[in-house]
Coordinates of N, CA, C and O in Angstrom, one line a residue:
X1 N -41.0 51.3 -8.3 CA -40.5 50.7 -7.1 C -40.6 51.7 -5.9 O -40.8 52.9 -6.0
X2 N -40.4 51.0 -5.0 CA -40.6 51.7 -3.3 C -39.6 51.9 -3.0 O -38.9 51.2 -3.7
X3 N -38.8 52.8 -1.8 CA -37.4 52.6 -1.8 C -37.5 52.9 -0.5 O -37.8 54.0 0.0
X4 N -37.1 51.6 0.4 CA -37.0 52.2 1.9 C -36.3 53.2 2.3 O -35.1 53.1 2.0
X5 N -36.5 54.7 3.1 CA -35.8 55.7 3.3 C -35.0 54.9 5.0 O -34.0 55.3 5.6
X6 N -35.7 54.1 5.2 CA -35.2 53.7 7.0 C -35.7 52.4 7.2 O -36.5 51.9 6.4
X7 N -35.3 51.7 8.3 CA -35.9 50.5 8.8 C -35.7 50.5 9.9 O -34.6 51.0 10.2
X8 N -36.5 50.0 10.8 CA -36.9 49.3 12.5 C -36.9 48.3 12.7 O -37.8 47.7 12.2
X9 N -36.0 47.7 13.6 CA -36.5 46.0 13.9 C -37.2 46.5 15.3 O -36.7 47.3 16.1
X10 N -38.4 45.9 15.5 CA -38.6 45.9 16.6 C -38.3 45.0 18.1 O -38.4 45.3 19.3
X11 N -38.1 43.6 17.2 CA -37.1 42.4 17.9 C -35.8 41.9 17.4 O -35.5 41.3 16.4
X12 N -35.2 42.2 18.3 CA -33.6 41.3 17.8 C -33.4 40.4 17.2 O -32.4 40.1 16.6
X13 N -34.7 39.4 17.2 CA -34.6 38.3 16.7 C -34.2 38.0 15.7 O -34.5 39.1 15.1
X14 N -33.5 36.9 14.5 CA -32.9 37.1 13.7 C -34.7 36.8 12.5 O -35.7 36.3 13.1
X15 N -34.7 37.0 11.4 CA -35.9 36.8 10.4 C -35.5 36.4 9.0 O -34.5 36.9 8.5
X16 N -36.0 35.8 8.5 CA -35.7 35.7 6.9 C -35.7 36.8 5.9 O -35.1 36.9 4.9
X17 N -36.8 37.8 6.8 CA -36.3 39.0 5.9 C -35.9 39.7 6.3 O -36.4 39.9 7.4
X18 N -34.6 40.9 6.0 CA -34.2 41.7 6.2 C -34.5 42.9 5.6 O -34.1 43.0 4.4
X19 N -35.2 43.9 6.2 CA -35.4 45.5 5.7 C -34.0 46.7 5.4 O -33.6 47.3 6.4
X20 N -33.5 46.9 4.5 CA -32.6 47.5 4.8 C -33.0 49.1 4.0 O -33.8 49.2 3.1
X21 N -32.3 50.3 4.5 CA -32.5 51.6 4.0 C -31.9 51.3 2.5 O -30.8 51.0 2.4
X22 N -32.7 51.4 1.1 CA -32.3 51.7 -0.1 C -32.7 50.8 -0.5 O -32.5 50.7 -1.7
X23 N -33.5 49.6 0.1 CA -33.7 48.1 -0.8 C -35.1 49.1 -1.1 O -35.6 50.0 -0.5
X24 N -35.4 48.2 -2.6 CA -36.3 48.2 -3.4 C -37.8 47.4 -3.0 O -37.6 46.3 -2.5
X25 N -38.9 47.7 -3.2 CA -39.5 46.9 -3.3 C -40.9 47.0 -4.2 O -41.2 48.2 -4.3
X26 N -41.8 46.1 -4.8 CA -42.8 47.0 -5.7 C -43.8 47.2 -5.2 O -44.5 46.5 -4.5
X27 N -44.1 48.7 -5.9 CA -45.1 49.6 -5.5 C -46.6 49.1 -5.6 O -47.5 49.4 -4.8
X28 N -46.7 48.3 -6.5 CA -48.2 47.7 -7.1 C -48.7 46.4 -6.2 O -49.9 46.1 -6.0
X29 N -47.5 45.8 -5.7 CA -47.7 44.6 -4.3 C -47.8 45.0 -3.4 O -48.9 44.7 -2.8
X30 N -46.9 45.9 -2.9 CA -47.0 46.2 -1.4 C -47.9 46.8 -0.4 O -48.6 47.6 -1.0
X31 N -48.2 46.9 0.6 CA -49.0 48.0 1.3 C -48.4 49.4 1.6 O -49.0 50.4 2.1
X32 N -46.9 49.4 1.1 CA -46.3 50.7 1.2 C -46.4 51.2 0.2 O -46.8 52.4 0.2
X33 N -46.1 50.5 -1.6 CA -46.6 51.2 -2.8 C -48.1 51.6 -2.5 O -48.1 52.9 -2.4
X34 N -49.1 51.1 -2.2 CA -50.0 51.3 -2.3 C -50.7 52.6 -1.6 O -51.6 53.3 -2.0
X35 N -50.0 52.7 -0.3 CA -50.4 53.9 0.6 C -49.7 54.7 -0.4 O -50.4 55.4 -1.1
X36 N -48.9 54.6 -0.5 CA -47.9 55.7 -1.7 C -49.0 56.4 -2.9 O -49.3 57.6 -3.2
X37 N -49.5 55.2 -3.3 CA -49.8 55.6 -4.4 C -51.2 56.5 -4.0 O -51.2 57.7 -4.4
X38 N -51.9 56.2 -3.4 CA -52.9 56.5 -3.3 C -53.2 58.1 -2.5 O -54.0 58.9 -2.1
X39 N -52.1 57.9 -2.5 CA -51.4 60.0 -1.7 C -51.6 61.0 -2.7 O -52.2 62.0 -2.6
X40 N -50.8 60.2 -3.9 CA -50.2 61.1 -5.1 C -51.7 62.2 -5.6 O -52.8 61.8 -5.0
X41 N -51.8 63.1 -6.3 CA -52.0 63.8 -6.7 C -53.0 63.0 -8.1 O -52.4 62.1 -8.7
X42 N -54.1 63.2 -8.4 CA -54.9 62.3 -9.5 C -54.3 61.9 -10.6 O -54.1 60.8 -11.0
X43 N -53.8 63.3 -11.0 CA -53.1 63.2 -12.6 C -51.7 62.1 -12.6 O -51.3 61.4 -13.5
X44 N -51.0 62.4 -11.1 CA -50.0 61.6 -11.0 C -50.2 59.6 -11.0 O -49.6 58.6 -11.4
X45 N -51.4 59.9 -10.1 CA -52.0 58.2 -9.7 C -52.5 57.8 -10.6 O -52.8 56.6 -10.3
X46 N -52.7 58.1 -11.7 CA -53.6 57.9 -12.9 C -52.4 57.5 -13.9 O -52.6 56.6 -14.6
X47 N -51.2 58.1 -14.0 CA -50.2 58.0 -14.7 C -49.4 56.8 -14.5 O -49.1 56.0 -15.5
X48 N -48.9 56.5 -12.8 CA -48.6 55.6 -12.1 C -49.2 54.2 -12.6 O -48.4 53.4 -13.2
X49 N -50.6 53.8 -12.4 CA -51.2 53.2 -12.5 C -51.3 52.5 -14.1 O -51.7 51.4 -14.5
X50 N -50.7 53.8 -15.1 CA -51.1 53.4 -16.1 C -49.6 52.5 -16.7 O -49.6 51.5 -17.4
X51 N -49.1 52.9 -16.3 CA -47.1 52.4 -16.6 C -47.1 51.5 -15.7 O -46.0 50.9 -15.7
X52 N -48.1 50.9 -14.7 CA -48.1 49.4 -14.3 C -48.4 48.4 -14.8 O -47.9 47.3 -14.9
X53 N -49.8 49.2 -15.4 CA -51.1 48.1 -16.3 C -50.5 47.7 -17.9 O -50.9 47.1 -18.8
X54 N -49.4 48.4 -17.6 CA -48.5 48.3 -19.1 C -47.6 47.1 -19.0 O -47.7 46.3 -19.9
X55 N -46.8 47.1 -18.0 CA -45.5 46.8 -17.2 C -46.3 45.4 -16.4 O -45.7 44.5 -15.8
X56 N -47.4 45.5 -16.5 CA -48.4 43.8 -15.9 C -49.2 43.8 -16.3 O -50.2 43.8 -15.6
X57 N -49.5 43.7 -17.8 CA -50.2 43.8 -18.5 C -51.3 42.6 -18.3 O -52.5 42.9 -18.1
X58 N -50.7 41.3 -18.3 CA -51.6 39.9 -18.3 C -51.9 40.2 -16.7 O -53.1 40.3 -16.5
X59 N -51.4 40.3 -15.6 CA -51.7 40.7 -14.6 C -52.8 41.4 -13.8 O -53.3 41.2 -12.7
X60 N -53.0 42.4 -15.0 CA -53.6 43.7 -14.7 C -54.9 43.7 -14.1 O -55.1 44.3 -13.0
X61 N -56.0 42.8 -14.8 CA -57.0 43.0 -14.2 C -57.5 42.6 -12.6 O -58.1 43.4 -11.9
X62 N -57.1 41.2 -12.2 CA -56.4 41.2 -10.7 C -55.6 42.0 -10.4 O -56.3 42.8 -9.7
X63 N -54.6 42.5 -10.3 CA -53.6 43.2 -9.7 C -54.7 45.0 -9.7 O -54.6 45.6 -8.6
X64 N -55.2 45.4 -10.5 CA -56.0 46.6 -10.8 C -57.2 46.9 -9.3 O -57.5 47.9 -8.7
X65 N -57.8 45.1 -9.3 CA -58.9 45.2 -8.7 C -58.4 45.2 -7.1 O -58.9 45.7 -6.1
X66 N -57.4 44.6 -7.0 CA -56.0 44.2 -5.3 C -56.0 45.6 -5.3 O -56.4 46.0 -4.2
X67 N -55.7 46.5 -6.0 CA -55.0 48.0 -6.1 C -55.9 48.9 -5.3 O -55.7 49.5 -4.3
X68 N -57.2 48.9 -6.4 CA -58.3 49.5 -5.6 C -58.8 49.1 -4.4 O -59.3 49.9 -3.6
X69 N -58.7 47.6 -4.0 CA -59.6 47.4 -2.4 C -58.8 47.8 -1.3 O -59.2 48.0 -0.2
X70 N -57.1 47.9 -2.0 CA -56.3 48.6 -0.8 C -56.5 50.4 -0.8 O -56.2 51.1 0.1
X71 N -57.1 50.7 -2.1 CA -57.5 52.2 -1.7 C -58.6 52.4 -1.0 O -58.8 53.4 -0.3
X72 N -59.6 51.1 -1.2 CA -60.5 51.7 0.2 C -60.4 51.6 1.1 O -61.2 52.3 1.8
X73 N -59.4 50.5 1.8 CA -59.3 50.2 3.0 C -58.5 51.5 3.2 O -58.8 52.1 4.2
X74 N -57.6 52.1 2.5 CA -57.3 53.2 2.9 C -57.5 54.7 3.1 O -56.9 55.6 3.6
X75 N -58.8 54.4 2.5 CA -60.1 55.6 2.5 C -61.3 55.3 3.7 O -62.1 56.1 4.0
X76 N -61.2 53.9 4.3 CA -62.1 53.9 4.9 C -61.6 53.6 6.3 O -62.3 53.8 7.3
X77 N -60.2 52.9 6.6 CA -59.7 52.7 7.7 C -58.0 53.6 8.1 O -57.6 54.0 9.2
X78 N -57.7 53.7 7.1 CA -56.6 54.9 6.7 C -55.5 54.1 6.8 O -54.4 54.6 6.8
X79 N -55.6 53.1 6.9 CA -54.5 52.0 6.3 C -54.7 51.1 5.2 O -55.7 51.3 4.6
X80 N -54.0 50.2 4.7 CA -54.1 48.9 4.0 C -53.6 47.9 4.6 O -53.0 48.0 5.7
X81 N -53.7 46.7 4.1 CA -52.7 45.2 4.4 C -52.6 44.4 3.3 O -53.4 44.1 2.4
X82 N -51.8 44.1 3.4 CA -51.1 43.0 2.3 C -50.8 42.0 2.3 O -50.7 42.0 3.5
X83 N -50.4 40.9 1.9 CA -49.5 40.0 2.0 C -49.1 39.4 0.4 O -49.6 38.6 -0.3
X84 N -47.8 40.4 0.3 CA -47.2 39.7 -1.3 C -46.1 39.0 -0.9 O -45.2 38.8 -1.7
X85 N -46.0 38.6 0.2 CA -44.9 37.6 0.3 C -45.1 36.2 1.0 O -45.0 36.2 2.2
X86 N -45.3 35.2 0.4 CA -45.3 34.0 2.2 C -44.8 34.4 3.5 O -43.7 34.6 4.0
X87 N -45.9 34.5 3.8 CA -45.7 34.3 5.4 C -45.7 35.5 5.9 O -45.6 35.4 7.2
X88 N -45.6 37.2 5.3 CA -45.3 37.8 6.0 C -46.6 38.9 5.5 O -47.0 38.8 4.3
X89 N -47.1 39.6 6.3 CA -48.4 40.5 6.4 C -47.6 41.8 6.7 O -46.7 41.9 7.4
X90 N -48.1 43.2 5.9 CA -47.7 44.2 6.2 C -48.8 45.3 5.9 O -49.7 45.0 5.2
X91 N -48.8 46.5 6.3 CA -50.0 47.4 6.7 C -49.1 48.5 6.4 O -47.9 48.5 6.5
X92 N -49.8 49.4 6.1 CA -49.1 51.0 5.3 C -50.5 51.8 5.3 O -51.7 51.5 5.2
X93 N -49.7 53.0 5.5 CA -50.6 54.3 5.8 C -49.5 55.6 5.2 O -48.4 55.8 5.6
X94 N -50.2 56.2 4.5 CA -49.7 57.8 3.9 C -49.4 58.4 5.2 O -49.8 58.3 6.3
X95 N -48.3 59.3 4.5 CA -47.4 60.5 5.6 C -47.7 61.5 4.4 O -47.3 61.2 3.2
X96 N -48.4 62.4 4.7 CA -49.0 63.9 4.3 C -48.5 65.1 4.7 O -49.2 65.5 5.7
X97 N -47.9 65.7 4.5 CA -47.0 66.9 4.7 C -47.3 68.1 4.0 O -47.2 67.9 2.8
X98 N -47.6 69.2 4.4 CA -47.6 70.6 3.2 C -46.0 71.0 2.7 O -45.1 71.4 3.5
X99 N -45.9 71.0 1.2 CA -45.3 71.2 0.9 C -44.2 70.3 0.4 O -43.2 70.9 -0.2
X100 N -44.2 68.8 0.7 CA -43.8 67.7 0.5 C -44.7 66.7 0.1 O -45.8 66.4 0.4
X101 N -43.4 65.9 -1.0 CA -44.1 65.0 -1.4 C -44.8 63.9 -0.6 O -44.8 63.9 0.7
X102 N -45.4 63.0 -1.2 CA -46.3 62.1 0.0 C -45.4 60.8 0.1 O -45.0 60.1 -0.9
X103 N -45.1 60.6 1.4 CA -44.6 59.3 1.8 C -45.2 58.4 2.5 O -46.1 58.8 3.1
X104 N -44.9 57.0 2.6 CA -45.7 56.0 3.1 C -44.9 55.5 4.6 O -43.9 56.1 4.9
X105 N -45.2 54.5 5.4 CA -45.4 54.3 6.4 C -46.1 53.1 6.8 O -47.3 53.0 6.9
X106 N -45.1 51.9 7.1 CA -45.3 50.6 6.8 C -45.0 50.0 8.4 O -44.5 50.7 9.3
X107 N -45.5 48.9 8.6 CA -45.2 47.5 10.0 C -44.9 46.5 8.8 O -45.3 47.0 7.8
X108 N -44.5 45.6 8.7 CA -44.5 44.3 8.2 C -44.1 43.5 9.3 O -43.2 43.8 10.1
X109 N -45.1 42.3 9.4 CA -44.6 41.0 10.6 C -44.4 39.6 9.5 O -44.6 39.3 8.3
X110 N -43.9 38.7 10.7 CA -43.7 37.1 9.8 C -45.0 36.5 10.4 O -45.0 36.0 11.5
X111 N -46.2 36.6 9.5 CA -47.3 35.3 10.2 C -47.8 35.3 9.4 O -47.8 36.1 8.5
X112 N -48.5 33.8 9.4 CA -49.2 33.4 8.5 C -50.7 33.3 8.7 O -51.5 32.8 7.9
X113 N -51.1 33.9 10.1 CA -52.7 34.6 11.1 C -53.3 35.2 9.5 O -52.7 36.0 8.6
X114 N -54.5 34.5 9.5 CA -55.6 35.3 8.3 C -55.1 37.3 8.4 O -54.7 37.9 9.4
X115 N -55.3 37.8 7.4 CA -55.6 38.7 7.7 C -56.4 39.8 8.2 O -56.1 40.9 8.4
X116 N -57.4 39.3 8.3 CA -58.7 40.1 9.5 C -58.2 40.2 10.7 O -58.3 41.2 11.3
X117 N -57.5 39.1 11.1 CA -57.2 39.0 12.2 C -56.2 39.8 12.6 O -56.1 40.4 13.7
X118 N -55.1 39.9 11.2 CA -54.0 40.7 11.9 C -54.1 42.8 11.9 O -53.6 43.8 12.4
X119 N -55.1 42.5 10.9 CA -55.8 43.6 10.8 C -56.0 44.5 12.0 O -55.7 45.7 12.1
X120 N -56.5 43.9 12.6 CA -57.3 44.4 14.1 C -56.2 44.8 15.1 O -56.5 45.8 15.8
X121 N -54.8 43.9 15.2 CA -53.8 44.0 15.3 C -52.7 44.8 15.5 O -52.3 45.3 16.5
X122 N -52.2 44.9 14.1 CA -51.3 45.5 13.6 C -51.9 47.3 13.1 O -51.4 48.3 13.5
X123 N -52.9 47.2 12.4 CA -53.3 48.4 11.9 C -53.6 49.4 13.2 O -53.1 50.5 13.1
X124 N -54.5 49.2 14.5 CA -54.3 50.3 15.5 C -52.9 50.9 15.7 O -52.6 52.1 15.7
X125 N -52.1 49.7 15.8 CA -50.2 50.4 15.9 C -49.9 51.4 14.9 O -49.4 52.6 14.9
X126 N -50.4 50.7 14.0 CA -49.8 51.9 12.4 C -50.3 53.4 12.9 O -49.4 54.3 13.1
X127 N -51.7 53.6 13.1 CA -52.0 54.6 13.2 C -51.5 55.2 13.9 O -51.1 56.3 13.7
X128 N -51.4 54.6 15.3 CA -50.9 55.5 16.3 C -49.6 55.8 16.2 O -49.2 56.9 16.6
X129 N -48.6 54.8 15.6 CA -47.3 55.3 14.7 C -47.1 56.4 14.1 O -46.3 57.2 14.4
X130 N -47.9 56.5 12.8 CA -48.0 57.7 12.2 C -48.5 59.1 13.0 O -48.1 60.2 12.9
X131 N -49.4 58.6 13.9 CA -49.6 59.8 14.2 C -49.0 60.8 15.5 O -49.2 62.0 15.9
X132 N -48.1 59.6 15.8 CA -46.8 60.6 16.8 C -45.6 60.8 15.9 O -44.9 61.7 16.3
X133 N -45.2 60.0 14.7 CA -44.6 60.7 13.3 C -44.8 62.4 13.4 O -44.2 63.4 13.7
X134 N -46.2 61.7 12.8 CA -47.0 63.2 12.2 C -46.4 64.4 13.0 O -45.9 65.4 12.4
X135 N -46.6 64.4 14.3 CA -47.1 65.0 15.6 C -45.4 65.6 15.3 O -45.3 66.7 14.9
X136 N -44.2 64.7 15.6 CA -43.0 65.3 15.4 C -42.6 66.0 14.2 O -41.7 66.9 14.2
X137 N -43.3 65.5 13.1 CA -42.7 66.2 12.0 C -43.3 67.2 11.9 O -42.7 68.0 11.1
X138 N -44.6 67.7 12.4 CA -45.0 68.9 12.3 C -44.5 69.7 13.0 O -44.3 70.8 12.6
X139 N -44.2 69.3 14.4 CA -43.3 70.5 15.2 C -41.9 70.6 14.7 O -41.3 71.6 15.2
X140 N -41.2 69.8 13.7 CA -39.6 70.1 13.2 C -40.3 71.1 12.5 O -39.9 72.2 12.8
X141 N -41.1 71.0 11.8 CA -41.7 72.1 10.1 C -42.0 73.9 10.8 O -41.8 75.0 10.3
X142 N -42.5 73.4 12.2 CA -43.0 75.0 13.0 C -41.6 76.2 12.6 O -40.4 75.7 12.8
X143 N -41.6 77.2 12.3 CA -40.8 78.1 12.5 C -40.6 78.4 14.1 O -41.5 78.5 14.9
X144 N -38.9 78.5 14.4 CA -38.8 78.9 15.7 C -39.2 80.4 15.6 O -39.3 81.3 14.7
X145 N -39.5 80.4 17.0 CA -40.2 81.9 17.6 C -38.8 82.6 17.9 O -38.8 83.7 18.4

């Protein structure tokens, strides 16, 4: 499982889903397990992966092949997308730190827009999200002078 460390509403509006810090969600569905996973270290992603194919066993060979096309969208666009829920599309990208473990880095919206579409969308935000993240969390990491 994923474990939200935080959440952002970006509109007050009220939603069917609510994100809260500590809710659960799974790693093998999500676009945030997935960015997750795909950070980890070989020996670790290879372990992960294997205590899934166990744990979704009848599952597996779909859910295996969903697994991989989100690692190359994440190798080739530096995000993923998903939709394991009705109605709601979400995009995740790895947080890479020296010295720290690898965390993920999610948008989820409520639409039911193809996802190519939201793709185009949503995933420029992620990036540039993470990468003013990045940008602060590297200067908290700097040693003061």
């Amino acid at each position: 499982m994923m474990v939200y460390l935080e959440s952002f509403r970006y509109s007050p509006r009220s939603s069917f889903r609510t994100v809260v810090s500590g809710q659960r969600v799974p790693i093998e569905l999500t676009s945030l397990g997935r960015a997750y996973l795909r950070a980890l270290p070989q020996q670790e992603q290879i372990r992960e992966l294997h205590v899934i194919a166990e744990r979704r066993s009848r599952a597996w060979p779909q859910l295996e092949a969903d697994i991989r096309a989100s690692f190359t969208e994440l190798e080739t666009d530096g995000f993923c997308i998903v939709r394991w829920q009705p109605g709601v599309a979400a995009v995740a990208a790895s947080i890479l730190l020296p010295g720290l473990a690898p965390h993920a880095l999610n948008m989820s919206i409520a639409s039911s827009e193809p996802l190519p579409a939201l793709r185009r969308t949503l995933g420029p935000w992620l990036l540039d999200l993470r990468r003013r993240c990045l940008a602060d969390l590297e200067a908290s990491l700097l040693p003061e002078n």
